[in-house]
Coordinates of C-alpha atoms in Angstrom, one line a residue:
Chain A
M1 CA 30.2 -15.3 -18.3
T2 CA 30.6 -18.9 -18.7
N3 CA 27.8 -21.5 -17.4
K4 CA 31.2 -23.4 -15.2
E5 CA 31.8 -19.6 -13.4
L6 CA 28.2 -19.3 -12.7
Q7 CA 27.7 -22.1 -10.9
K8 CA 30.8 -21.4 -9.1
I9 CA 29.1 -18.3 -7.9
A10 CA 26.3 -19.9 -7.0
A11 CA 27.7 -22.6 -5.1
E12 CA 29.5 -20.0 -3.2
A13 CA 26.3 -18.2 -2.8
R14 CA 24.2 -20.9 -1.4
F15 CA 27.8 -21.6 1.4
K16 CA 27.0 -18.3 2.1
A17 CA 23.0 -18.5 2.7
V18 CA 23.6 -22.1 4.9
H19 CA 26.5 -19.9 7.2
M20 CA 23.6 -16.4 7.5
T21 CA 21.1 -18.6 8.3
F22 CA 23.1 -20.8 10.9
Q23 CA 24.9 -17.7 13.1
G24 CA 21.2 -15.9 12.8
K25 CA 19.2 -18.9 13.8
H26 CA 16.8 -18.3 11.5
A27 CA 14.6 -20.0 8.8
H28 CA 13.8 -20.1 5.8
L29 CA 16.9 -21.5 4.5
A30 CA 15.6 -24.1 1.4
S31 CA 13.4 -21.5 0.0
S32 CA 17.0 -19.4 -0.4
L33 CA 18.1 -22.2 -1.8
S34 CA 15.7 -23.5 -4.9
E35 CA 15.9 -19.4 -6.0
V36 CA 19.8 -19.1 -5.9
D37 CA 20.8 -20.0 -9.9
L38 CA 17.8 -17.7 -11.0
L39 CA 18.9 -14.7 -9.1
V40 CA 23.0 -15.4 -10.1
A41 CA 21.3 -15.4 -13.6
L42 CA 19.6 -12.5 -13.4
Y43 CA 22.0 -11.2 -11.6
F44 CA 26.1 -11.7 -13.4
Q45 CA 24.2 -12.2 -16.7
I46 CA 21.0 -10.8 -17.6
L47 CA 19.9 -8.1 -16.2
K48 CA 21.0 -4.6 -17.5
H49 CA 22.2 -3.1 -13.8
S50 CA 24.8 -1.1 -11.7
P51 CA 25.9 -2.2 -8.2
K52 CA 27.4 1.1 -8.0
N53 CA 24.1 3.1 -8.6
P54 CA 21.5 1.3 -7.3
K55 CA 19.1 4.0 -8.4
D56 CA 20.0 4.1 -11.7
P57 CA 16.6 5.4 -13.0
N58 CA 17.1 2.9 -16.8
R59 CA 17.7 -0.2 -14.4
D60 CA 16.2 -3.3 -15.1
H61 CA 14.6 -4.3 -11.7
L62 CA 14.1 -7.2 -9.7
I63 CA 11.2 -7.6 -7.1
L64 CA 11.3 -10.8 -5.1
S65 CA 8.7 -11.4 -4.5
K66 CA 8.9 -13.9 -2.1
G67 CA 11.1 -11.9 0.2
H68 CA 11.2 -14.8 2.6
G69 CA 14.0 -16.2 0.2
S70 CA 16.2 -13.2 2.0
A71 CA 19.8 -14.7 2.2
A72 CA 20.1 -15.7 -1.1
L73 CA 18.8 -12.7 -2.6
Y74 CA 21.7 -10.6 0.3
A75 CA 24.2 -13.5 -0.7
V76 CA 23.9 -12.4 -5.0
L77 CA 23.7 -8.5 -3.5
A78 CA 26.5 -8.8 -2.2
K79 CA 28.6 -11.3 -4.9
A80 CA 27.2 -8.7 -7.0
G81 CA 28.8 -5.5 -5.4
Y82 CA 26.0 -3.7 -4.1
F83 CA 27.6 -4.3 -0.9
E84 CA 30.0 -5.7 1.4
E85 CA 30.0 -9.8 1.8
K86 CA 30.9 -9.1 5.6
L87 CA 27.4 -6.9 6.1
L88 CA 26.2 -10.3 5.3
D89 CA 27.6 -11.4 8.8
T90 CA 25.2 -9.4 10.9
F91 CA 21.7 -11.0 8.9
V92 CA 19.0 -10.6 11.4
Q93 CA 21.1 -9.6 14.7
D94 CA 20.5 -7.0 16.8
G95 CA 20.6 -3.7 14.8
S96 CA 21.1 -4.8 10.9
I97 CA 19.1 -4.1 8.0
L98 CA 19.4 -7.6 6.4
A99 CA 16.0 -8.6 7.8
G100 CA 15.1 -12.1 7.5
H101 CA 12.2 -10.4 4.4
V102 CA 14.4 -8.5 2.4
T103 CA 13.6 -4.9 3.3
Y104 CA 13.6 -1.3 1.0
G105 CA 16.6 0.7 2.0
I106 CA 19.0 -2.2 1.2
H107 CA 20.9 -1.6 -2.0
G108 CA 19.9 -3.5 -4.5
V109 CA 16.0 -4.5 -2.7
E110 CA 13.5 -2.5 -4.7
L111 CA 10.7 -3.1 -2.8
S112 CA 9.6 -4.7 1.3
T113 CA 8.3 -7.9 0.7
G114 CA 7.1 -10.7 2.6
S115 CA 3.2 -10.9 2.4
L116 CA 3.0 -12.4 -0.5
G117 CA 0.5 -11.5 -3.8
H118 CA 2.4 -7.9 -3.7
G119 CA 5.5 -7.8 -5.3
L120 CA 3.7 -8.1 -8.7
P121 CA 1.2 -5.5 -8.9
V122 CA 4.2 -3.2 -7.6
G123 CA 5.9 -5.2 -10.9
L124 CA 3.2 -3.9 -13.1
G125 CA 3.3 -0.4 -11.7
L126 CA 7.3 -0.3 -12.5
A127 CA 6.3 -1.6 -15.7
L128 CA 4.1 1.2 -16.6
A129 CA 6.0 3.3 -15.8
A130 CA 8.7 2.5 -18.2
K131 CA 6.0 2.0 -20.7
K132 CA 4.6 5.5 -20.4
D133 CA 8.2 7.2 -19.9
N134 CA 9.6 5.6 -23.3
L135 CA 12.1 3.4 -21.2
S136 CA 13.8 0.0 -22.2
K137 CA 14.5 -1.3 -19.2
R138 CA 12.7 -4.5 -17.7
V139 CA 10.5 -5.6 -15.1
F140 CA 11.5 -8.7 -12.8
V141 CA 9.3 -10.4 -10.5
I142 CA 10.3 -13.5 -8.9
L143 CA 6.9 -15.6 -7.1
S144 CA 6.7 -18.2 -5.0
D145 CA 4.4 -21.7 -6.6
G146 CA 2.3 -20.6 -3.0
E147 CA 2.4 -17.7 -3.4
L148 CA 0.4 -18.3 -6.6
Q149 CA -2.9 -18.7 -4.1
E150 CA -3.0 -14.7 -2.7
G151 CA -5.8 -13.7 -5.1
S152 CA -4.1 -10.0 -5.9
N153 CA -1.9 -12.1 -8.2
W154 CA -4.5 -12.8 -10.1
E155 CA -5.3 -9.2 -10.4
A156 CA -1.9 -8.5 -11.8
I157 CA -1.5 -10.9 -14.1
L158 CA -5.4 -10.5 -15.8
A159 CA -3.7 -6.5 -15.8
A160 CA -1.0 -7.5 -17.1
S161 CA -1.6 -8.6 -20.4
N162 CA -4.6 -6.3 -20.7
W163 CA -1.7 -4.0 -20.4
H164 CA 0.0 -4.9 -23.0
L165 CA 3.2 -5.0 -20.8
D166 CA 5.8 -6.7 -22.2
N167 CA 8.3 -5.5 -20.2
L168 CA 7.5 -7.7 -17.4
I169 CA 8.8 -11.0 -16.5
V170 CA 8.1 -12.9 -14.0
I171 CA 9.9 -16.3 -12.8
V172 CA 7.7 -19.1 -10.8
D173 CA 10.1 -20.8 -8.3
H174 CA 8.3 -24.0 -8.8
N175 CA 10.1 -26.0 -5.7
K176 CA 6.5 -27.9 -4.8
L177 CA 6.5 -27.6 -1.3
Q178 CA 5.3 -24.7 0.9
A179 CA 5.0 -23.8 4.4
F180 CA 2.5 -26.6 5.7
G181 CA 2.3 -28.8 2.8
R182 CA 3.1 -30.0 -0.4
V183 CA 1.7 -27.1 -3.4
K184 CA -0.6 -29.6 -4.9
E185 CA -2.0 -31.4 -2.2
V186 CA -3.3 -27.6 -0.2
L187 CA -4.1 -25.9 -3.5
S188 CA -2.8 -27.5 -6.6
L189 CA -1.7 -24.5 -9.2
E190 CA -2.2 -27.6 -12.1
P191 CA -3.3 -26.9 -15.3
F192 CA -0.2 -24.7 -13.9
A193 CA 1.3 -23.1 -17.3
D194 CA -2.3 -23.5 -19.3
K195 CA -3.8 -20.4 -16.8
W196 CA -1.3 -18.1 -17.6
R197 CA -1.6 -18.9 -21.5
A198 CA -5.3 -18.7 -20.9
F199 CA -4.7 -15.3 -19.2
N200 CA -2.8 -13.9 -22.6
W201 CA 0.5 -14.6 -21.4
S202 CA 3.4 -16.5 -22.8
V203 CA 5.2 -19.0 -20.8
R204 CA 7.7 -21.0 -21.1
E205 CA 9.1 -23.8 -18.7
I206 CA 12.4 -24.7 -17.5
D207 CA 14.9 -26.4 -15.5
G208 CA 15.4 -24.0 -12.6
H209 CA 19.2 -25.0 -11.9
D210 CA 20.3 -25.7 -14.9
F211 CA 22.2 -22.7 -16.4
E212 CA 22.1 -24.3 -20.3
Q213 CA 18.5 -23.8 -19.9
I214 CA 17.4 -20.5 -17.8
I215 CA 20.6 -18.7 -19.5
P216 CA 18.9 -19.1 -23.1
V217 CA 15.5 -18.2 -22.1
L218 CA 15.9 -15.1 -19.9
S219 CA 18.3 -13.8 -23.3
H220 CA 14.9 -13.5 -25.4
L221 CA 13.1 -11.5 -23.6
P222 CA 10.3 -10.9 -24.7
F223 CA 8.9 -14.3 -26.3
E224 CA 6.6 -12.3 -27.5
I225 CA 6.1 -9.1 -28.5
G226 CA 2.5 -6.8 -26.6
K227 CA 2.4 -10.2 -24.2
P228 CA 3.9 -10.4 -20.6
S229 CA 6.5 -13.3 -19.8
V230 CA 6.3 -16.2 -17.2
I231 CA 9.2 -18.9 -16.9
I232 CA 7.7 -21.5 -14.6
A233 CA 11.5 -23.0 -13.2
H234 CA 11.2 -26.3 -11.9
T235 CA 13.6 -26.8 -8.9
V236 CA 14.2 -28.5 -5.5
K237 CA 13.5 -26.9 -2.3
G238 CA 16.7 -26.8 -0.3
K239 CA 18.4 -27.1 -3.5
G240 CA 22.5 -27.7 -3.0
V241 CA 21.8 -29.7 0.1
S242 CA 21.4 -33.3 -0.1
F243 CA 19.3 -33.9 3.5
M244 CA 17.4 -30.7 2.5
E245 CA 16.0 -31.4 -0.6
D246 CA 12.8 -31.2 -1.3
K247 CA 11.9 -31.5 2.6
L248 CA 8.9 -29.5 4.3
E249 CA 10.7 -29.5 7.2
W250 CA 13.1 -27.3 5.4
H251 CA 11.3 -24.4 5.5
Y252 CA 11.3 -23.5 9.3
L253 CA 14.7 -25.6 10.8
T254 CA 18.1 -23.5 11.9
P255 CA 21.1 -26.0 10.8
T256 CA 22.8 -27.7 13.8
E257 CA 26.3 -26.7 13.5
E258 CA 27.1 -30.5 12.8
Q259 CA 24.5 -30.0 9.8
M260 CA 25.9 -27.0 8.5
K261 CA 29.5 -28.4 8.5
Q262 CA 27.7 -30.9 6.3
A263 CA 25.9 -28.2 4.4
K264 CA 29.4 -26.4 3.8
E265 CA 31.5 -30.0 2.8
E266 CA 28.6 -30.5 0.0
L267 CA 28.8 -27.6 -1.6
A268 CA 32.7 -27.0 -1.5
K269 CA 32.9 -29.7 -3.7
K270 CA 31.1 -27.4 -5.9
L271 CA 33.6 -24.8 -5.8
Chain B
M1 CA -17.5 17.9 -2.7
R2 CA -16.7 15.3 -5.5
T3 CA -17.1 18.0 -8.5
N4 CA -14.7 20.6 -6.5
F5 CA -12.0 17.8 -6.2
V6 CA -12.0 16.5 -10.1
K7 CA -11.8 20.5 -11.4
K8 CA -9.5 21.0 -8.9
L9 CA -7.2 18.0 -9.5
V10 CA -7.5 19.1 -13.4
E11 CA -6.5 22.5 -12.8
V12 CA -2.8 21.0 -10.9
A13 CA -2.9 17.8 -13.7
R14 CA -2.2 21.2 -16.0
I15 CA 1.1 22.7 -14.6
N16 CA 2.2 19.4 -13.2
P17 CA 2.3 16.4 -15.8
N18 CA 3.7 14.0 -13.1
I19 CA -0.2 13.5 -12.4
H20 CA -1.6 10.5 -12.7
L21 CA -5.0 9.6 -11.8
I22 CA -5.9 5.2 -11.7
T23 CA -9.6 4.4 -11.0
G24 CA -11.4 1.0 -9.6
D25 CA -14.2 1.4 -12.4
L26 CA -15.9 4.3 -10.6
G27 CA -16.0 8.0 -12.1
F28 CA -19.0 8.1 -14.1
M29 CA -19.9 11.2 -14.7
A30 CA -17.6 13.0 -12.4
L31 CA -13.8 11.5 -14.2
E32 CA -14.4 12.3 -17.6
P33 CA -13.0 15.6 -17.3
F34 CA -9.3 14.4 -16.7
R35 CA -10.2 11.4 -19.0
D36 CA -10.0 13.4 -21.5
E37 CA -8.3 15.9 -21.5
F38 CA -5.3 13.0 -20.1
P39 CA -6.0 10.6 -21.3
E40 CA -2.4 9.6 -21.3
R41 CA -2.4 10.2 -17.7
F42 CA -5.9 8.1 -16.7
L43 CA -6.3 4.4 -15.6
N44 CA -9.3 2.6 -15.1
A45 CA -7.9 -0.7 -13.8
G46 CA -11.2 -2.4 -13.3
L47 CA -12.1 -4.2 -10.4
S48 CA -9.3 -5.3 -8.5
E49 CA -8.3 -2.4 -5.6
Q50 CA -5.8 -4.4 -4.7
N51 CA -4.0 -4.8 -7.8
L52 CA -4.8 -1.3 -8.5
T53 CA -2.9 0.1 -5.1
G54 CA 0.3 -1.9 -6.1
V55 CA 0.7 -0.3 -9.0
A56 CA 0.2 3.1 -7.9
A57 CA 3.2 2.3 -5.4
G58 CA 5.5 1.1 -8.5
M59 CA 4.5 3.7 -10.1
A60 CA 5.3 6.0 -7.7
L61 CA 8.1 4.9 -7.1
S62 CA 8.9 5.9 -10.6
G63 CA 8.5 9.3 -9.8
K64 CA 4.9 9.5 -10.4
C65 CA 2.3 11.2 -8.0
V66 CA -0.4 9.4 -7.9
F67 CA -4.2 9.8 -7.0
I68 CA -6.5 6.4 -6.5
Y69 CA -9.8 6.6 -5.9
S70 CA -13.2 4.6 -5.4
I71 CA -15.6 4.7 -2.7
I72 CA -14.3 4.8 0.9
P73 CA -14.6 1.0 1.7
F74 CA -13.1 -0.7 -1.5
I75 CA -9.9 2.2 -1.4
T76 CA -9.0 1.9 1.7
M77 CA -10.4 -1.4 3.8
R78 CA -10.8 -3.7 0.2
N79 CA -6.8 -3.1 -0.2
L80 CA -5.6 -2.3 3.2
E81 CA -2.4 -4.4 3.7
F82 CA -1.5 -3.1 0.2
L83 CA -2.4 0.8 1.5
H84 CA 0.3 -0.5 4.5
N85 CA 2.9 -2.6 3.0
D86 CA 3.4 -0.7 -0.3
I87 CA 2.3 3.2 -0.2
A88 CA 3.0 3.7 3.4
T89 CA 5.8 1.5 4.6
H90 CA 7.6 3.0 1.8
N91 CA 6.4 6.5 2.2
L92 CA 5.2 6.8 -1.4
N93 CA 3.6 9.7 -3.5
V94 CA 0.6 8.5 -3.9
K95 CA -2.7 10.1 -2.8
I96 CA -5.7 8.2 -1.6
I97 CA -9.2 9.4 -2.7
G98 CA -11.8 8.4 -1.5
L99 CA -15.5 9.1 -1.8
G100 CA -18.5 9.4 0.5
A101 CA -18.0 9.5 3.8
G102 CA -19.7 8.5 6.8
Y103 CA -23.5 8.3 5.2
S104 CA -23.2 9.9 1.9
Y105 CA -24.3 6.8 0.1
S106 CA -26.8 6.2 2.7
A107 CA -29.8 4.5 0.8
Q108 CA -27.1 1.9 -0.5
G109 CA -27.2 0.1 2.1
S110 CA -24.5 -0.4 5.1
T111 CA -21.8 -2.0 2.4
H112 CA -20.6 1.5 0.8
Q113 CA -21.1 3.4 4.0
A114 CA -17.8 4.4 5.4
K115 CA -17.7 4.8 9.4
S116 CA -14.3 3.8 10.3
D117 CA -11.9 4.6 7.7
L118 CA -10.6 6.9 10.3
A119 CA -10.2 5.0 12.3
M120 CA -8.1 2.1 10.2
L121 CA -6.1 4.6 8.6
R122 CA -5.1 6.4 11.6
S123 CA -2.9 3.8 13.0
I124 CA -0.8 3.2 9.8
P125 CA 2.3 5.6 9.7
N126 CA 3.5 8.4 7.0
L127 CA 0.0 8.5 6.3
K128 CA -1.3 11.6 6.6
I129 CA -5.1 12.2 6.6
V130 CA -7.6 15.2 5.7
A131 CA -11.6 14.6 5.6
P132 CA -12.3 18.5 4.1
G133 CA -15.3 20.2 5.6
D134 CA -16.9 22.1 2.7
P135 CA -15.6 22.4 -1.2
W136 CA -13.1 24.9 -0.6
E137 CA -11.8 23.2 1.8
V138 CA -11.7 19.9 -0.8
R139 CA -9.8 22.8 -3.6
E140 CA -7.2 23.7 -0.9
A141 CA -7.0 20.5 0.1
V142 CA -5.8 19.4 -3.5
E143 CA -3.1 21.8 -3.6
A144 CA -1.6 21.3 -0.8
M145 CA -1.4 17.0 -1.5
V146 CA 0.0 17.9 -4.3
V147 CA 3.2 19.6 -2.4
D148 CA 3.1 16.9 -0.1
Q149 CA 5.7 14.3 -1.6
G150 CA 3.8 11.6 1.2
P151 CA 0.8 9.0 1.3
V152 CA -2.4 11.3 2.2
Y153 CA -6.0 9.7 2.2
L154 CA -8.4 12.5 1.1
R155 CA -11.9 11.9 2.3
L156 CA -14.4 13.7 0.2
G157 CA -18.7 13.4 0.3
R158 CA -20.7 13.1 -2.5
N159 CA -22.1 16.4 -4.3
G160 CA -24.3 19.4 -3.0
E161 CA -22.4 20.6 0.3
R162 CA -22.3 24.0 0.5
E163 CA -19.4 26.8 0.4
L164 CA -19.2 27.8 4.2
H165 CA -16.4 29.3 4.5
D166 CA -15.6 33.6 3.4
G167 CA -12.4 34.0 1.7
S168 CA -10.9 35.0 5.2
Q169 CA -9.5 31.8 6.0
S170 CA -5.8 30.1 5.3
F171 CA -5.2 26.9 4.1
K172 CA -2.8 24.4 5.8
L173 CA -2.4 20.3 6.3
G174 CA -2.1 19.8 9.8
Q175 CA -3.8 23.4 11.0
G176 CA -7.1 23.5 12.2
I177 CA -8.9 26.6 11.0
I178 CA -11.2 28.4 13.4
L179 CA -14.5 29.6 11.1
K180 CA -16.0 31.6 14.2
E181 CA -14.4 32.2 17.9
G182 CA -16.4 31.8 21.4
T183 CA -15.3 30.9 24.0
D184 CA -17.9 28.9 26.7
I185 CA -18.5 26.2 24.0
V186 CA -15.9 24.7 21.5
L187 CA -17.3 23.0 18.4
I188 CA -14.4 20.4 16.8
S189 CA -15.9 19.4 13.4
I190 CA -14.3 16.8 10.8
S191 CA -15.6 16.0 7.4
N192 CA -19.1 16.5 6.1
M193 CA -20.4 17.6 10.3
L194 CA -19.4 21.3 9.0
E195 CA -22.6 22.5 8.2
S196 CA -23.7 20.9 11.1
S197 CA -22.0 22.0 13.6
I198 CA -22.3 25.5 12.1
K199 CA -25.7 25.2 12.6
I200 CA -25.7 23.8 16.2
A201 CA -23.6 26.9 16.9
E202 CA -25.8 29.9 15.7
E203 CA -28.5 27.4 18.3
L204 CA -26.7 27.7 21.0
E205 CA -25.6 31.2 20.3
S206 CA -29.3 31.8 20.8
F207 CA -29.4 30.3 24.3
G208 CA -26.7 32.9 24.9
F209 CA -23.7 30.5 24.8
S210 CA -20.6 31.8 22.8
V211 CA -19.1 29.1 19.9
R212 CA -16.4 28.7 18.6
V213 CA -16.1 26.2 15.3
I214 CA -13.8 24.3 14.8
S215 CA -13.0 22.6 10.9
M216 CA -10.5 19.8 12.0
H217 CA -10.0 19.3 8.7
T218 CA -6.9 17.0 8.9
L219 CA -6.7 14.1 11.5
K220 CA -3.3 12.9 10.8
P221 CA -1.5 15.2 11.6
L222 CA -4.1 16.3 14.3
D223 CA -3.3 20.6 15.0
K224 CA -2.7 19.5 19.4
K225 CA -2.4 23.2 19.6
L226 CA -5.4 24.4 18.4
I227 CA -6.8 21.4 20.8
L228 CA -5.0 22.9 24.1
D229 CA -5.3 26.1 23.7
S230 CA -9.6 25.5 23.2
A231 CA -9.4 23.7 25.9
Q232 CA -7.6 26.3 27.8
K233 CA -10.2 28.9 26.8
A234 CA -13.5 26.8 26.8
R235 CA -15.2 24.8 29.4
A236 CA -16.8 22.4 27.1
I237 CA -15.2 20.9 24.4
F238 CA -17.3 18.6 22.1
T239 CA -16.4 16.7 18.8
L240 CA -18.0 15.3 15.7
E241 CA -17.5 13.1 13.1
E242 CA -19.8 10.6 10.4
H243 CA -17.8 8.2 12.1
Y244 CA -18.2 5.3 14.9
L245 CA -16.8 6.7 18.9
A246 CA -13.8 4.4 18.7
G247 CA -11.0 5.9 16.5
G248 CA -11.7 8.8 15.0
L249 CA -11.6 12.6 15.6
G250 CA -13.6 11.8 19.4
T251 CA -10.9 9.6 20.1
A252 CA -7.7 12.1 19.0
V253 CA -9.1 15.1 20.9
A254 CA -9.4 12.7 23.6
E255 CA -5.7 11.5 23.8
V256 CA -5.4 14.2 23.5
L257 CA -6.9 16.5 26.6
A258 CA -6.7 13.4 28.4
E259 CA -2.8 13.8 28.4
S260 CA -3.4 17.7 28.8
E261 CA -3.8 19.4 32.6
F262 CA -6.5 20.2 30.7
N263 CA -10.5 19.1 32.4
P264 CA -13.0 20.3 30.1
I265 CA -16.8 18.9 29.4
F266 CA -16.3 16.7 26.8
K267 CA -18.4 14.4 25.3
R268 CA -17.7 13.2 21.3
F269 CA -20.6 13.3 18.9
A270 CA -20.5 10.2 16.2
L271 CA -21.7 7.1 15.1
P272 CA -22.3 3.9 18.0
D273 CA -21.3 0.9 17.7
V274 CA -23.6 -0.8 15.4
F275 CA -24.3 -2.1 11.9
D276 CA -26.7 -0.5 10.4
F277 CA -29.7 -2.7 8.0
V278 CA -31.8 0.3 7.4
A279 CA -32.2 2.5 4.2
G280 CA -32.3 6.2 3.5
S281 CA -31.6 9.8 3.2
Q282 CA -28.4 11.1 4.8
K283 CA -30.6 13.1 7.7
Y284 CA -31.9 9.9 8.3
L285 CA -29.5 7.6 9.4
R286 CA -27.8 10.9 11.4
E287 CA -31.1 10.7 13.0
Q288 CA -30.9 7.1 13.7
S289 CA -27.6 7.0 14.7
G290 CA -28.7 10.2 17.6
I291 CA -26.2 13.1 15.9
S292 CA -28.9 15.1 14.6
E293 CA -28.6 18.7 14.9
T294 CA -31.7 18.6 17.2
Q295 CA -30.7 15.8 19.3
V296 CA -26.5 17.3 19.3
I297 CA -28.4 20.2 20.6
A298 CA -30.4 18.7 23.2
E299 CA -27.5 16.7 24.5
I300 CA -24.9 19.4 25.3
L301 CA -27.4 21.9 26.9
K302 CA -28.1 18.6 29.3
L303 CA -24.2 18.2 29.5
I304 CA -23.5 21.8 30.3
K305 CA -26.5 22.4 32.8
K306 CA -25.1 19.5 34.9
A307 CA -21.8 20.5 35.0

């Protein structure tokens, strides 16, 4: 796929995420918008997977540890063929399997997440089992930056390099905002890349919205044999909708009908 | 119980190549037999119980049967959300092995005691709870647990517990074992109170009472049928556990009785709702907590005579 094609899919996914969030009167839209390009790159270019066979034992795994970024993942999974797009219209409504935090049982979802700090330990277990079974599959875990304030991640980060899990790749959606403040004001992670290096991971930093950077970095894994890989993706919370970008309140707000229309107009220009 | 657990685990691991064991840095002079025979299936995950539990979930999602092992508070309380969200929610093939039921590590102080594990875990769906009363039940439980494809918690004592079964009993998860029959009083025991319960029964019998002793090795799913049968046949039921009053065996039995048509004399023998700030032997701490054999017998006689 060309980067232009990927950009188009990303715009469509953002369009869907805005629509779903409005329809479901839900929150977390900005958290979804920051990760869309990474998800599109993974599902349309990088992952070895079969949407029609979501339990394929040789598949690459992707765990969305920041489970609140659900609208984006659901939209991308639907576009990739895991389930019908019309299911997206049921997002968070009565009886829907599409809960606000990604839920096991939805085709393409590897783990129910939502309490931060769980995805990486479980990802380690998947990666370790793959090594023991001599399988060449990879395990991708998407973390939020605020999520790295949870100590369980650091237990996993310590273990992953000790166990030489070079089939494990973490992507940090580093959008610089968390739920009640900017990350650097609440609990700064700096020096962030250095911390990963100190734990013996191999580190790359990219613009998480530029396919020209995303694709090459994800196409050469692991970065170093014998070491787990981490990509710090610098992103913008609310990316793609001008009035939502880098605004704390869009962690929470449901767009009004007017805001939804405006957002869709902006996104339609990219389609 | 611990030695029997390891021995039996090695036996089943020889037949079942999917079995893995992850310890949180515990197992010196205990887990070596497994580690040495199955090095590829053994992992010391270090002092990181939350990560350890998540790792077990990931391995179980990949088709393994994973045993995780530590002292009870560290493998149940420290990592509770991981047991709940990752293992139980996804109904995974992970067996949680906890050492040191109740006051087993008595001299070590309160951080190493296990007085609330049954209550905590009972509230989690999908999670079976097995608390064997002697080494025989431990061996049987391990075999049964491996057949079960879902999450199971196994509450072990330490070492040195006596074998209390004579080979005539059979073990089934969820079915209490009647060790001796009786028609006046029923003692329902769980975990490491079984030996005491038998002694208490013998003493009560010397007073002329006919006593049924049940080892309720499985707290969840609870053998409600056996409890109701006991309530129908006998006039008094007592529960015994080295666990707080709230939420363990006694509470579970009380729930069944309260919702039934029966109204036997009933009392829970368990640990009071306080933290301990003293050391001592298991025997000493049981006495301090009011559940020594002498204390239980005296209390039972008082209650029976009043009625």
